[in-house]
Amino acid sequence: MMGDRDYRRFIRDTMDSISAELRPKIDGTDTKTIHIDEVARCMRRSYYDRNSPLTEAPRGFNDLLAGMLRKLGYAPDQETYDLGGINLAGRADMIVDDIVMIFRPAEIPPEIPDSGDLIYLNACMWIHEKTDGVIVYVTGDANESSFSLTRDKKMFEETVRRVRVLGDLLAEGGRTPILEPSGECASCQYYERCYTKERVSKPIKISDLVGMGKEK
């Protein structure tokens, strides 16, 4: 706090504003249009984002890299891919020399690309009608690692299946998508809707665990 102004709050509000501005615009009432973001990650999370959203934890500046690139005009316009009765919407972060590129934050340069990022990049190549793509991971200290991908039909067929499943469930409005455990669960704002809501207060003794499975 400096003077009578809370600069920490000001910074948080600014970050939230930037994050909201750069987030893909998804019409929650349009069940005939599904965004790549919604099927390249946990579909249950995407379902809740549309039907009963909770505030997402604010992201750091590094997490906003791709959105900032799109805002600066490097990205192509958002396009849709007609799947027959339902559309897949999305766009790459950049297209250079017919190479589709997406940028992702990372704490350290990964040895292999994230599966959701592969799904996203592959779908972008189909949407933009390109054959080759690259995922670029950027760390907070500006190190980067990249992975190339050639457009894959089988992967896109799985993406289409996920699009149809999410679209049907959103249209029905009753059932939620199946649980898809991942490393993102712990930081997800919907964690308690999928897992235990209360902490178990009774301590577990090692001796009890050792005795489990023994015949009485």
Short mmCIF file of C-alpha atoms in Angstrom, two decimals, residues 12-27 35-38 41 45-46 49-50 53-60 63-71 78 90-91 93 120 189-190:
data_model
loop_
_atom_site.label_atom_id
_atom_site.label_comp_id
_atom_site.label_asym_id
_atom_site.label_seq_id
_atom_site.Cartn_x
_atom_site.Cartn_y
_atom_site.Cartn_z
CA ARG A 12 -4.57 -7.79 -9.90
CA ASP A 13 -7.49 -5.92 -11.46
CA THR A 14 -5.35 -5.00 -14.46
CA MET A 15 -4.26 -8.61 -14.93
CA ASP A 16 -7.87 -9.80 -14.71
CA SER A 17 -8.92 -7.21 -17.27
CA ILE A 18 -6.17 -8.21 -19.72
CA SER A 19 -6.96 -11.90 -19.24
CA ALA A 20 -10.68 -11.37 -19.90
CA GLU A 21 -9.94 -9.32 -23.01
CA LEU A 22 -7.62 -11.95 -24.49
CA ARG A 23 -9.72 -14.99 -23.63
CA PRO A 24 -11.52 -16.57 -26.64
CA LYS A 25 -15.04 -15.19 -27.02
CA ILE A 26 -17.39 -18.15 -26.63
CA ASP A 27 -21.17 -17.79 -26.86
CA HIS A 35 -14.25 -23.75 -29.78
CA ILE A 36 -10.99 -25.71 -30.01
CA ASP A 37 -10.12 -24.54 -26.49
CA GLU A 38 -13.16 -26.39 -25.18
CA ARG A 41 -8.71 -29.59 -22.53
CA ARG A 45 -14.39 -27.87 -17.27
CA SER A 46 -15.61 -26.43 -20.57
CA ASP A 49 -17.64 -22.70 -17.98
CA ARG A 50 -20.79 -22.46 -20.08
CA PRO A 53 -19.10 -20.75 -14.32
CA LEU A 54 -16.83 -19.92 -11.42
CA THR A 55 -14.11 -17.28 -11.52
CA GLU A 56 -10.84 -18.67 -12.83
CA ALA A 57 -7.60 -17.95 -10.99
CA PRO A 58 -5.78 -14.98 -12.57
CA ARG A 59 -2.98 -15.87 -14.97
CA GLY A 60 0.53 -14.47 -15.10
CA ASP A 63 0.32 -17.22 -19.69
CA LEU A 64 -1.11 -14.36 -21.75
CA LEU A 65 1.60 -14.49 -24.43
CA ALA A 66 -0.51 -16.16 -27.13
CA GLY A 67 -3.43 -13.82 -26.55
CA MET A 68 -1.19 -10.78 -26.75
CA LEU A 69 0.23 -11.96 -30.09
CA ARG A 70 -3.30 -12.33 -31.43
CA LYS A 71 -4.21 -8.87 -30.15
CA GLN A 78 -11.00 -16.86 -36.26
CA GLY A 90 -10.67 -21.41 -33.53
CA ARG A 91 -7.52 -19.80 -34.84
CA ASP A 93 -1.57 -17.57 -32.85
CA TYR A 120 -5.20 -27.66 -30.60
CA GLN A 189 -11.82 -23.79 -10.05
CA TYR A 190 -14.24 -26.73 -10.34
#
